[in-house]
Coordinates of C-alpha atoms and ligand atoms in Angstrom, one line a residue:
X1 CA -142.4 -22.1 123.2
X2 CA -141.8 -25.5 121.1
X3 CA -140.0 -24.3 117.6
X4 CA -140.6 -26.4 114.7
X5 CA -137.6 -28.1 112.4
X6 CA -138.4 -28.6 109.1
X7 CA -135.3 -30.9 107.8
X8 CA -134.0 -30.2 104.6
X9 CA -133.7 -32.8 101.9
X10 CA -130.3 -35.1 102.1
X11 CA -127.5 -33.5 100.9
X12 CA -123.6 -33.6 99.8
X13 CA -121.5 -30.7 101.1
X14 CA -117.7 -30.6 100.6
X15 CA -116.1 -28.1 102.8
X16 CA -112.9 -26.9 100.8
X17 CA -110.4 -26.0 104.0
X18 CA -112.6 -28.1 106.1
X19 CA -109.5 -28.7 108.4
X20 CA -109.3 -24.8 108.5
X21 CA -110.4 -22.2 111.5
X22 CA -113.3 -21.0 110.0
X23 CA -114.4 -25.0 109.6
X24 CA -113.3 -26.1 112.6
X25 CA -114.7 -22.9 114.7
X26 CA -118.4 -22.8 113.2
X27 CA -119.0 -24.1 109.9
X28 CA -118.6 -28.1 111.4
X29 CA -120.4 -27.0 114.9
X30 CA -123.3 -25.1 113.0
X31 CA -123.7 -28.1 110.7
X32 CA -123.9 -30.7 114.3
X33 CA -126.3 -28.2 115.8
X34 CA -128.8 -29.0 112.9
X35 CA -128.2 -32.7 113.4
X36 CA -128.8 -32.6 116.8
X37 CA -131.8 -30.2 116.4
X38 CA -133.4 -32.7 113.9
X39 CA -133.0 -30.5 111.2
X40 CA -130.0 -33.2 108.5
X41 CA -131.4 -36.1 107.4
X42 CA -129.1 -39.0 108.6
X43 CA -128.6 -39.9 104.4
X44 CA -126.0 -36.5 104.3
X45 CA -122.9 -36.1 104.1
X46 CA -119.9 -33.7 104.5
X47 CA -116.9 -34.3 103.2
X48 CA -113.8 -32.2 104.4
X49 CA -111.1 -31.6 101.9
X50 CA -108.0 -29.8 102.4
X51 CA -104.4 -30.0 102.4
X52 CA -103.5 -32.0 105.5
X53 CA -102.6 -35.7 104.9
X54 CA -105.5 -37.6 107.2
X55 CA -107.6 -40.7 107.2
X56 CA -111.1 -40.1 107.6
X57 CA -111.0 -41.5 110.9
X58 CA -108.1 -38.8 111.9
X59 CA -110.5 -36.1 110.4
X60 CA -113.7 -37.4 112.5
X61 CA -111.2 -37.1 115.4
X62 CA -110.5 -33.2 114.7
X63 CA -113.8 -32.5 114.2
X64 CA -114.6 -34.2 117.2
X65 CA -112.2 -32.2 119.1
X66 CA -113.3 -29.0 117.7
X67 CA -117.5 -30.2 118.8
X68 CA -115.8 -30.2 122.4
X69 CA -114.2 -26.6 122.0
X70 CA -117.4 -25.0 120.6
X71 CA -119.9 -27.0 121.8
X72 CA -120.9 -27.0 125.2
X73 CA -120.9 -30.3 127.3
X74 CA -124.5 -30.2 127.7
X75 CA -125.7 -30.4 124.0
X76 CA -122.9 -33.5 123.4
X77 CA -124.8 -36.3 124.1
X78 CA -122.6 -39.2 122.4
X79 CA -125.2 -40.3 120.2
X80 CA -125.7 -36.9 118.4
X81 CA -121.9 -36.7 117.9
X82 CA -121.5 -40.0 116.5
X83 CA -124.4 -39.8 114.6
X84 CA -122.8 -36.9 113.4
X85 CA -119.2 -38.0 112.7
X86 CA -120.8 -40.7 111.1
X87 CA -121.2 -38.6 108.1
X88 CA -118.0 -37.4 107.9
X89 CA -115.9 -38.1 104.7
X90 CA -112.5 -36.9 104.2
X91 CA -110.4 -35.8 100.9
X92 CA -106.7 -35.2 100.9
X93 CA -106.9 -32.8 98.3
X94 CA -104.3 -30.1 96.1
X95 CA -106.9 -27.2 95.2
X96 CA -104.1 -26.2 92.6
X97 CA -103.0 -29.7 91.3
X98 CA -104.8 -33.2 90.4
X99 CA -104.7 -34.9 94.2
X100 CA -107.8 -35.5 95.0
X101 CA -110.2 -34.8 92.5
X102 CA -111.2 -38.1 91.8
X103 CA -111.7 -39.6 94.9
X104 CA -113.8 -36.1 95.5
X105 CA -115.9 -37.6 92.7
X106 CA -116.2 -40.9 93.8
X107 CA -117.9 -39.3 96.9
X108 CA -120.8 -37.8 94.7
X109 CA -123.7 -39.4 94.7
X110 CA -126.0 -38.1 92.0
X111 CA -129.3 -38.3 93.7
X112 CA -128.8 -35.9 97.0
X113 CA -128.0 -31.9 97.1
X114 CA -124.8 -30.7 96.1
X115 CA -123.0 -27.8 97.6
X116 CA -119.5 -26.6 98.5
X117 CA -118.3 -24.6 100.7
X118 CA -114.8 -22.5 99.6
X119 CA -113.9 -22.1 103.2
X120 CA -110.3 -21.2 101.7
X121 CA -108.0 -18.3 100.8
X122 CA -110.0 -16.2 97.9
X123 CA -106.8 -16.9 95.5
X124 CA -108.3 -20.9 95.4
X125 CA -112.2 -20.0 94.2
X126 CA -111.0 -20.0 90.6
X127 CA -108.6 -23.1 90.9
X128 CA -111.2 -24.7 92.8
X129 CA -113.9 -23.8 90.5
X130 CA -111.9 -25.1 87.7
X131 CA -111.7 -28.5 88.1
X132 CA -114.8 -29.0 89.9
X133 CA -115.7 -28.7 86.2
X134 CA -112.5 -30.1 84.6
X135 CA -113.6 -33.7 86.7
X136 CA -117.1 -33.5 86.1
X137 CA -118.1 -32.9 89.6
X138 CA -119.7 -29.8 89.1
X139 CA -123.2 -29.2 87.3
X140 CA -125.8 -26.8 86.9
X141 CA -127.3 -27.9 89.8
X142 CA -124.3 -27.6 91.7
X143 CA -123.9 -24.5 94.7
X144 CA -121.1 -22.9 96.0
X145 CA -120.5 -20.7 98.5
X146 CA -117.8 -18.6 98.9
X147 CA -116.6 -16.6 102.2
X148 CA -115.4 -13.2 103.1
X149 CA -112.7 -11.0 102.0
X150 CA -115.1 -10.8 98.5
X151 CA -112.1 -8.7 96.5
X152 CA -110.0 -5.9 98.4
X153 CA -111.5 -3.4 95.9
X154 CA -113.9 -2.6 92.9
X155 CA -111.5 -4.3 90.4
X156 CA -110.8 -7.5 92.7
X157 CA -114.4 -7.8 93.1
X158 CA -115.3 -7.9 89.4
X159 CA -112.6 -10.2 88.9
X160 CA -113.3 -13.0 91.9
X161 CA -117.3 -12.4 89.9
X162 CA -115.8 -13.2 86.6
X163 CA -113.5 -15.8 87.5
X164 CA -116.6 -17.8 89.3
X165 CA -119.1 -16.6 86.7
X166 CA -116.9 -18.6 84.3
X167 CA -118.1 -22.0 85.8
X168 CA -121.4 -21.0 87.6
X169 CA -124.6 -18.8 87.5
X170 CA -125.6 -16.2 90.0
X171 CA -128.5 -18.2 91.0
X172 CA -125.4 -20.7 92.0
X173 CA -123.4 -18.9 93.7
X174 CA -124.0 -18.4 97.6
X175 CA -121.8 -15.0 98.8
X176 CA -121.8 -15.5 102.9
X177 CA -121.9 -12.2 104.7
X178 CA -122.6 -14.2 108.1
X179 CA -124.3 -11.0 109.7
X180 CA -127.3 -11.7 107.6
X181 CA -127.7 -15.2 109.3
X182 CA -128.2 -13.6 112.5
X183 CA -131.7 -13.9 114.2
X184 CA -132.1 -10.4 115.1
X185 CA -131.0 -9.6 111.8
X186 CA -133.7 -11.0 110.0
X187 CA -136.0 -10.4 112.9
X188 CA -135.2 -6.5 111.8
X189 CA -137.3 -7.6 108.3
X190 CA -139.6 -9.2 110.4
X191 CA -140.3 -6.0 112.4
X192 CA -140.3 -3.8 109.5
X193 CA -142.7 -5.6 107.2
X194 CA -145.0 -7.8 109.4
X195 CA -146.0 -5.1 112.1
X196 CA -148.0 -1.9 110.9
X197 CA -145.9 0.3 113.7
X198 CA -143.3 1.3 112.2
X199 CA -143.1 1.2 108.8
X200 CA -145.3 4.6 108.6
X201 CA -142.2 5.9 110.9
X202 CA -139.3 5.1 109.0
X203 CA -138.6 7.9 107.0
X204 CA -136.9 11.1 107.2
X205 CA -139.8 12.6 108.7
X206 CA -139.8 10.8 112.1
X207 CA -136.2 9.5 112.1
X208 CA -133.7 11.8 113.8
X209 CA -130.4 9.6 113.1
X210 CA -129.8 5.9 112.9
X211 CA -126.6 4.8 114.6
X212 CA -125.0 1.2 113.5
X213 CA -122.3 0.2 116.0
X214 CA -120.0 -3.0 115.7
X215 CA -117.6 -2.5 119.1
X216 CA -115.1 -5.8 119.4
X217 CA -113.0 -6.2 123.0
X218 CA -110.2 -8.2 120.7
X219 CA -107.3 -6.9 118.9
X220 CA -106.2 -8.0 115.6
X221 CA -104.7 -11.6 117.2
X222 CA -102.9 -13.5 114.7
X223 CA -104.7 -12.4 111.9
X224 CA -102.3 -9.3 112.1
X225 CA -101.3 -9.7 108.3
X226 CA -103.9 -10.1 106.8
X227 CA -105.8 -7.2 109.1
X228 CA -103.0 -5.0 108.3
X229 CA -103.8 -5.3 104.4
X230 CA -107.1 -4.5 105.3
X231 CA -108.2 -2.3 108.1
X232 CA -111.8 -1.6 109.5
X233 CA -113.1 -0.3 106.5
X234 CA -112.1 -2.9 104.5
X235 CA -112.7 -5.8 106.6
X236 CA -116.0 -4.6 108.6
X237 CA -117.5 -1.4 106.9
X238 CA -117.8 -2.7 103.6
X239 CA -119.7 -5.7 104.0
X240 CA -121.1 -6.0 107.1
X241 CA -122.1 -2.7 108.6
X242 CA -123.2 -1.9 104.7
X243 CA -125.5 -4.7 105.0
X244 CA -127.1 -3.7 108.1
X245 CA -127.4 -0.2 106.7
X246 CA -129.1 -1.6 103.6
X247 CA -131.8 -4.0 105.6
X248 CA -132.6 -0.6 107.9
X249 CA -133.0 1.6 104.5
X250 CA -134.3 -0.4 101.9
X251 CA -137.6 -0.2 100.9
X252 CA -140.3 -2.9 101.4
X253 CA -139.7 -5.7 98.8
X254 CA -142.6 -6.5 96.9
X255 CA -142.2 -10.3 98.4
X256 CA -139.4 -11.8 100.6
X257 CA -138.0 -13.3 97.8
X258 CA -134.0 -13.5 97.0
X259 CA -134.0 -11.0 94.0
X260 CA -136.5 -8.8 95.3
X261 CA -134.7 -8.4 99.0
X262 CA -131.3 -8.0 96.4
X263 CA -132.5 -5.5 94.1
X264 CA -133.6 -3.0 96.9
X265 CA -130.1 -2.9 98.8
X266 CA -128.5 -2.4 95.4
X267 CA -130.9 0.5 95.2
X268 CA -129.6 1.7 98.8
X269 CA -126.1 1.1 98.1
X270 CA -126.2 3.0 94.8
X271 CA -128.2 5.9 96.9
X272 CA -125.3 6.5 99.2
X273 CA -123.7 9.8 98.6
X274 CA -119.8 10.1 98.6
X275 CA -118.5 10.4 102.4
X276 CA -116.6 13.7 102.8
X277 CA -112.9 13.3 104.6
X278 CA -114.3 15.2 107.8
X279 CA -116.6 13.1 108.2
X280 CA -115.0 10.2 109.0
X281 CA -112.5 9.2 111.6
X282 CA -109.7 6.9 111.3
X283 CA -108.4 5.5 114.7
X284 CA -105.7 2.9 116.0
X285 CA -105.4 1.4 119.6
X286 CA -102.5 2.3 121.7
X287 CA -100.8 0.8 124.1
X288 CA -102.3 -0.2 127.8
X289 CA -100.7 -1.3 130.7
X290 CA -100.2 -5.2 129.6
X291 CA -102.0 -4.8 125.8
X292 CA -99.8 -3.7 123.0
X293 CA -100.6 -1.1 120.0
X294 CA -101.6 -1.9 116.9
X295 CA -98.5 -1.4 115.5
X296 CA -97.1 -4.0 118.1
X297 CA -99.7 -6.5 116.9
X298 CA -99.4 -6.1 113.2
X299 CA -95.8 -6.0 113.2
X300 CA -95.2 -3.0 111.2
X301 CA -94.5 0.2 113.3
X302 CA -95.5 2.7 110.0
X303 CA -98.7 1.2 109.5
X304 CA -101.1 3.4 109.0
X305 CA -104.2 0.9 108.8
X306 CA -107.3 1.8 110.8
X307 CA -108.7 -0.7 113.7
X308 CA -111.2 2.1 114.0
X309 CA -113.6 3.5 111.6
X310 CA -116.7 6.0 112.6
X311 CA -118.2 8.0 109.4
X312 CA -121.5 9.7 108.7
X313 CA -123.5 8.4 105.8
X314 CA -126.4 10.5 103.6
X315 CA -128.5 7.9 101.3
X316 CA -130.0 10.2 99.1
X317 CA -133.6 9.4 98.4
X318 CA -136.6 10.3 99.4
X319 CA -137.1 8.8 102.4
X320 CA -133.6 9.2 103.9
X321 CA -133.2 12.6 103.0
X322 CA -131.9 14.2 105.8
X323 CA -131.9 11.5 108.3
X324 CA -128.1 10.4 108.5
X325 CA -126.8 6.9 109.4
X326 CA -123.6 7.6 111.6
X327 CA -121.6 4.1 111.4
X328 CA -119.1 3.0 113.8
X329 CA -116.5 -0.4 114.4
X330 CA -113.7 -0.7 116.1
X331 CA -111.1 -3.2 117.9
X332 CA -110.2 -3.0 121.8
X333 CA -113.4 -1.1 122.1
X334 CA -114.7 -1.6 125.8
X335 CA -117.1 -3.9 125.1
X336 CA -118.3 -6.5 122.4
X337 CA -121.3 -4.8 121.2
X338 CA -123.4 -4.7 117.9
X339 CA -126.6 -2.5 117.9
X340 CA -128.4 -0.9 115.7
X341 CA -130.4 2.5 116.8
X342 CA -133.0 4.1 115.3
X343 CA -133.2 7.2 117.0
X344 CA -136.6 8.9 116.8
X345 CA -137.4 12.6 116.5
X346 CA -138.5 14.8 119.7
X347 CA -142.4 15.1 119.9
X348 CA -143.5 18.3 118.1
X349 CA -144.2 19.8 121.0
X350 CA -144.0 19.4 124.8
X351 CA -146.7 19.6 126.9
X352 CA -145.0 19.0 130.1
X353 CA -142.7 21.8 129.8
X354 CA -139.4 22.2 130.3
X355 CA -138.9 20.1 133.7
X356 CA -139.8 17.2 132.2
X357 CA -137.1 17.1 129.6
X358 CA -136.0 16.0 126.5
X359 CA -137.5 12.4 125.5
X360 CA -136.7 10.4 122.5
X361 CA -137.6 7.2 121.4
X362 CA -134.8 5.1 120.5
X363 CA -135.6 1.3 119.0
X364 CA -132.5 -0.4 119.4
X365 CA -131.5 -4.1 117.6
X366 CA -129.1 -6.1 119.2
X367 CA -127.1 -8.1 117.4
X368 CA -124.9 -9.2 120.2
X369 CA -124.2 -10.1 122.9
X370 CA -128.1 -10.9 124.2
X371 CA -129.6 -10.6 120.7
X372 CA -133.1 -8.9 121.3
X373 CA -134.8 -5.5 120.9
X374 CA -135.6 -2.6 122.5
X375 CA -137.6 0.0 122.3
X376 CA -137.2 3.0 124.8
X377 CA -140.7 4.8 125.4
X378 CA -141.8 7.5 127.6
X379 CA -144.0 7.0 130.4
X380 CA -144.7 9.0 134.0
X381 CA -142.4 8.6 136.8
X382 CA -144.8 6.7 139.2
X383 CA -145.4 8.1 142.3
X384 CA -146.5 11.3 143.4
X385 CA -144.8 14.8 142.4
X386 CA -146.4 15.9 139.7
X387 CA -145.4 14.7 136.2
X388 CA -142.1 13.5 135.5
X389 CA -141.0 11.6 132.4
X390 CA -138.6 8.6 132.3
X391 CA -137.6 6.7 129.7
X392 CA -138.0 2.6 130.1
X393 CA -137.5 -0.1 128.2
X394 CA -139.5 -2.2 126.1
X395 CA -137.9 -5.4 125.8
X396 CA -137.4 -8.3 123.6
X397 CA -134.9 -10.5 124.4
X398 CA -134.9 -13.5 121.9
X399 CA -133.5 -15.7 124.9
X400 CA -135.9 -14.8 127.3
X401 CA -139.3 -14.7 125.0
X402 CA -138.7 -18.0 123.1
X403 CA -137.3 -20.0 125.9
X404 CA -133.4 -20.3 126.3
X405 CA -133.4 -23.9 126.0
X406 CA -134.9 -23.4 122.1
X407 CA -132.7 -24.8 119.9
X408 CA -133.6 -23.0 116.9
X409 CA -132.0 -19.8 118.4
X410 CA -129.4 -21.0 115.4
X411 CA -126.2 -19.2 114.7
X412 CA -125.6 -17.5 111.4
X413 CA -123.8 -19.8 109.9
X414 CA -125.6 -22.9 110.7
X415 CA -128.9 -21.0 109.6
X416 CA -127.3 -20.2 106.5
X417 CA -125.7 -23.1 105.5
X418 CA -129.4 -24.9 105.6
X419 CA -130.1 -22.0 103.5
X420 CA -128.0 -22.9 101.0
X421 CA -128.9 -26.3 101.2
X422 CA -132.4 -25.1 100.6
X423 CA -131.4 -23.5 97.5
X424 CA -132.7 -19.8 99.2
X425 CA -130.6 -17.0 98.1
X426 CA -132.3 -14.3 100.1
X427 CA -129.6 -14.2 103.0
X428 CA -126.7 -13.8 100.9
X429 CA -124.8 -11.0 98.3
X430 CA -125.6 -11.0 94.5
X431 CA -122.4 -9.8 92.9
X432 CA -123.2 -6.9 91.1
X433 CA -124.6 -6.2 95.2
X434 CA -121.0 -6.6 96.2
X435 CA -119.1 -4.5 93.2
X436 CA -121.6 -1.4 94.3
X437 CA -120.7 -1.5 97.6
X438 CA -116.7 -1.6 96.3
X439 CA -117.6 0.9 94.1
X440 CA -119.0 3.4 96.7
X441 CA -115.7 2.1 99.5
X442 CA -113.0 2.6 96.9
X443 CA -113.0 6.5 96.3
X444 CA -113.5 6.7 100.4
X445 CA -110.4 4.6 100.5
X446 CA -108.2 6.5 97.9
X447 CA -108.5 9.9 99.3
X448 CA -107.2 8.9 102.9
X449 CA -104.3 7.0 101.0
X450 CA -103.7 10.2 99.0
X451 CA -103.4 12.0 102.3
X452 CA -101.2 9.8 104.0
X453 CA -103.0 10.9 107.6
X454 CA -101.8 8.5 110.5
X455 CA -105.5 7.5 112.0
X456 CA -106.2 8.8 115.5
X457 CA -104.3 7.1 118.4
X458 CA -107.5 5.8 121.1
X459 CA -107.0 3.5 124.3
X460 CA -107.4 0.1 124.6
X461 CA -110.8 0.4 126.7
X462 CA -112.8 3.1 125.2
X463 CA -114.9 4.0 122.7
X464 CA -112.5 5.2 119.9
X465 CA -110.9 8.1 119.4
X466 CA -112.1 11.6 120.8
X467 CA -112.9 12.9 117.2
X468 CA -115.4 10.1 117.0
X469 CA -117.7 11.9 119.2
X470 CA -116.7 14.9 118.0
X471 CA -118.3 14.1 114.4
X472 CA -121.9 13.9 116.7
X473 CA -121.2 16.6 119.2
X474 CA -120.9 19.2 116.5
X475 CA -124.3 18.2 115.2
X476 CA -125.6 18.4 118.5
X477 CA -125.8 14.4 118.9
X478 CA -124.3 11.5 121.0
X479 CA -122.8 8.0 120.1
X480 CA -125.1 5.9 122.2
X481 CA -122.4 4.3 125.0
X482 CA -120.4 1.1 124.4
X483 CA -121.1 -0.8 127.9
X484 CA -119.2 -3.5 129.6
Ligands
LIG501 P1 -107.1 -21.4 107.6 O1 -105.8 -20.9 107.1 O2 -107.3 -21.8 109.0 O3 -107.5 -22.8 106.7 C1 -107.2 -22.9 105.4 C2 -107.8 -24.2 104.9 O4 -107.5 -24.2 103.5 C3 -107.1 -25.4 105.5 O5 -108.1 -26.4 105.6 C4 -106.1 -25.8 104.4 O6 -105.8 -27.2 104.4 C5 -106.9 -25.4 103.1 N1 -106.0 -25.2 102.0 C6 -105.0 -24.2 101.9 N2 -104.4 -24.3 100.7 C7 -105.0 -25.4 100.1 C8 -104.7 -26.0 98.8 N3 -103.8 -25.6 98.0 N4 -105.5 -27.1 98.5 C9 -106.4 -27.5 99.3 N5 -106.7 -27.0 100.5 C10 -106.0 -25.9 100.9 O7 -108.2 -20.4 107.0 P2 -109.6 -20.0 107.7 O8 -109.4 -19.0 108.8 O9 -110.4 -21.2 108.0 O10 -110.3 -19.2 106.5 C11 -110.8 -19.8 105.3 C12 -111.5 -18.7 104.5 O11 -112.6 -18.1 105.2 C13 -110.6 -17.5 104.1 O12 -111.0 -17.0 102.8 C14 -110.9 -16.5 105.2 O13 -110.7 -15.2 104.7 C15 -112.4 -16.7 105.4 N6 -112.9 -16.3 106.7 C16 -112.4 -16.8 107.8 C17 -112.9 -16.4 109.0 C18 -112.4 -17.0 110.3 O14 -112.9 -16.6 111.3 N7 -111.4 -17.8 110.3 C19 -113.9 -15.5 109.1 C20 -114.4 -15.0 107.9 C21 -113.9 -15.4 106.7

């Protein structure tokens, strides 16, 4: 199947830390995928600003570097990429002083799309946003968009909100919560409100459980500091499985529209009851063989941060009532795996008695690796023997059903960024979205701090702590398994 590409108008995007790992590792490879898919008219351009001292041809040369680390070979036909660097500007810029600014400027042109990408330490939006203003570079027309960690609590949040909300509207400001670009992600939407299957399912009544699992294989790596400040909850449970949880929950927008979609998280979010301390589980990876603990890789042997964080979840309204979400993420899990799993109720009543035992339907979203879903029904055992149930797949691998040479598979950031550029807010967090979902994390947080529990030690390898399954077994339920 042949995708289409609809380019976007010409644009101007400044990436702010353009020379930066995020830049370097998907924002600049997202942005040459669309080129090469068709998708940038050859008038845009990108202009990377950050500390390091560079002519533009040095810059073209990173970024060219960094195409052949993230890129594969096959999809780097030279004249994509020097199309590509071709549209590469670079500004040596001080995002707390006056280098810079006017030559940014001078790269405006006031006829194309104008975005910027803070692809730098929070502490820099307001700086940033300042003299974007201060040097007339800004407008009302003007977008930003701003990256993870939004605030490390309620009153962070509010603040990072205020500070940009002195320079720019909402409708300006573009909150990237990349697991929202993914494919299967908004394919979830797609499955919801386009087919008439499921929707009449998706309550209380026919739900059993819905299980949201985001399993890494990595440790903290060098982000140890930072990580350390953070933990799971923090840096995974707040933003991105909360987002999953609020596209599973939410009820049907009136139109796919940005404030619709927006409004009805907020209404999940601010649905979520408190989560009680035995109901959640805390862990941190030991030592194995060659892999050190946590507390090796953070550098701070009384750290009592979680890589580990499993917790049920009640959203109290009518249609969830009842019907838990159990949440789960972890580092050094065994495998890299992000699912969610709607886990469907028994039938009423079996008619094939007790031999043919239990079968449930389970509808499960990947979000990686393989992104696709799945949805396990119950059929006959063929053959002869009387009537035995199994349970087999349905499946919908993206890959596999739209071709795996289609280019329009995009990553999250590449999809979004074209978002942005399209001026569609739909995909990303509206701040008072992001202060409820610190409002709801904080008290969670402060009554672990206030008793000072070490989390649970689990192996490098496995799937979290013991007590993680525990907080299923004891309501008569299973994690579904992490699997190499
Ligand atoms: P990084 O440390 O690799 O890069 C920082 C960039 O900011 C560099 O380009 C640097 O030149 C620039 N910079 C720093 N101080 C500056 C100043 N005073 N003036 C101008 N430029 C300055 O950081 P990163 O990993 O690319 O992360 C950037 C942002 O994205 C951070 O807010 C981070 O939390 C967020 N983020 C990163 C990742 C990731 O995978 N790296 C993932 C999610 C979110």
């Amino acid at each position: 199947m042949v995708s289409r590409v609809i380019p976007v108008d010409p644009f101007d995007l400044t990436i702010f830390g353009g020379t930066g790992d995020l830049a370097r590792r998907k924002i600049l490879p997202g942005l040459y995928r669309r080129f090469r898919a068709g998708q940038m008219p050859e008038t845009s351009q990108i202009v990377g600003a950050a500390r390091s001292d560079l002519t533009e041809d040095q810059y073209r040369d990173e970024v060219h570097e960094a195409l052949k680390e993230f890129i594969s070979k096959d999809k780097l036909e030279s004249n994509a990429v020097d199309g590509f660097l071709s549209l590469l500007r670079y500004v040596s810029i001080d995002a707390t002083g006056d280098k810079g600014w006017s030559e940014l400027k001078e790269h405006q042109r006031g006829d194309h799309i104008s975005a910027f990408y803070f692809s730098v330490a929070p502490s820099l939006f307001g700086p940033i946003a300042e003299r974007l203003h201060e040097h007339g570079i800004a407008d009302a027309s003007t977008r930003i968009v701003v990256e993870k960690p939004f605030g490390r609590d309620l009153e962070t949040a509010r603040k990072l909100n205020q500070t940009l909300a002195q320079h720019f509207d909402e409708t300006q400001i573009y909150r990237i919560d990349h697991y929202l670009g993914k494919e299967t992600v908004q394919n979830l939407m797609a499955l919801r409100f386009g087919n008439v299957l499921f929707e009449p399912l998706w309550n209380s009544q026919y739900v059993d459980h819905i299980q949201i699992t985001v399993a890494e294989t990595v440790g903290v790596g060098g982000r140890g500091g930072y990580y350390d400040r953070s933990g799971a909850m923090r840096d995974m449970v707040q933003n991105h499985l909360m987002q999953l949880l609020c596209l599973i929950a939410m009820e049907p927008p009136s139109q796919f529209e940005p404030d619709a979609v927006r409004d009805e998280k907020l209404k999940v979010i601010r649905a979520l009851d408190p989560v009680k301390p035995e109901e959640l589980v805390r862990g941190q990876y030991t030592a194995k063989g060659k892999t050190p603990s946590y507390l090796h890789d953070v550098e701070n042997e009384d750290s009592r941060t979680e890589s580990f964080m499993a917790m049920k979840v009640n959203v109290s309204n009518w249609r969830w009532a009842g019907t838990p979400f159990y949440l789960r993420t972890g580092k050094r899990l065994r495998a890299r795996q992000s699912e969610i799993a709607v886990v469907f109720k028994d039938a009423p009543h079996s008619i094939f008695g007790e031999e043919a035992g239990r079968h449930r339907n389970i509808l499960t979203i990947r979000l990686q690796p393989n992104e696709g879903m799945t949805l396990g029904v119950t059929i006959k055992e063929p053959g002869p023997g009387g009537m035995r149930l199994i349970d087999v797949p349905l499946d919908m691998t993206f890959a596999d059903a739209l071709g795996a040479e289609n280019d329009n598979v995009t990553d999250a950031y590449e999809r979004l960024v074209m978002d942005v550029i399209r001026g569609n807010q739909t995909l990303f967090m509206r701040g008072d979205e992001v202060e409820a979902a610190w409002a709801w994390t904080d008290p969670i947080i402060e009554s672990w701090e206030s008793r000072d529990r070490r989390p649970y030690p689990y192996e490098p390898g496995s799937s979290g702590p013991e007590e993680s399954a525990m907080l299923l077994h004891r309501e008569e339920r299973r994690w579904r398994e992490i699997r190499e």
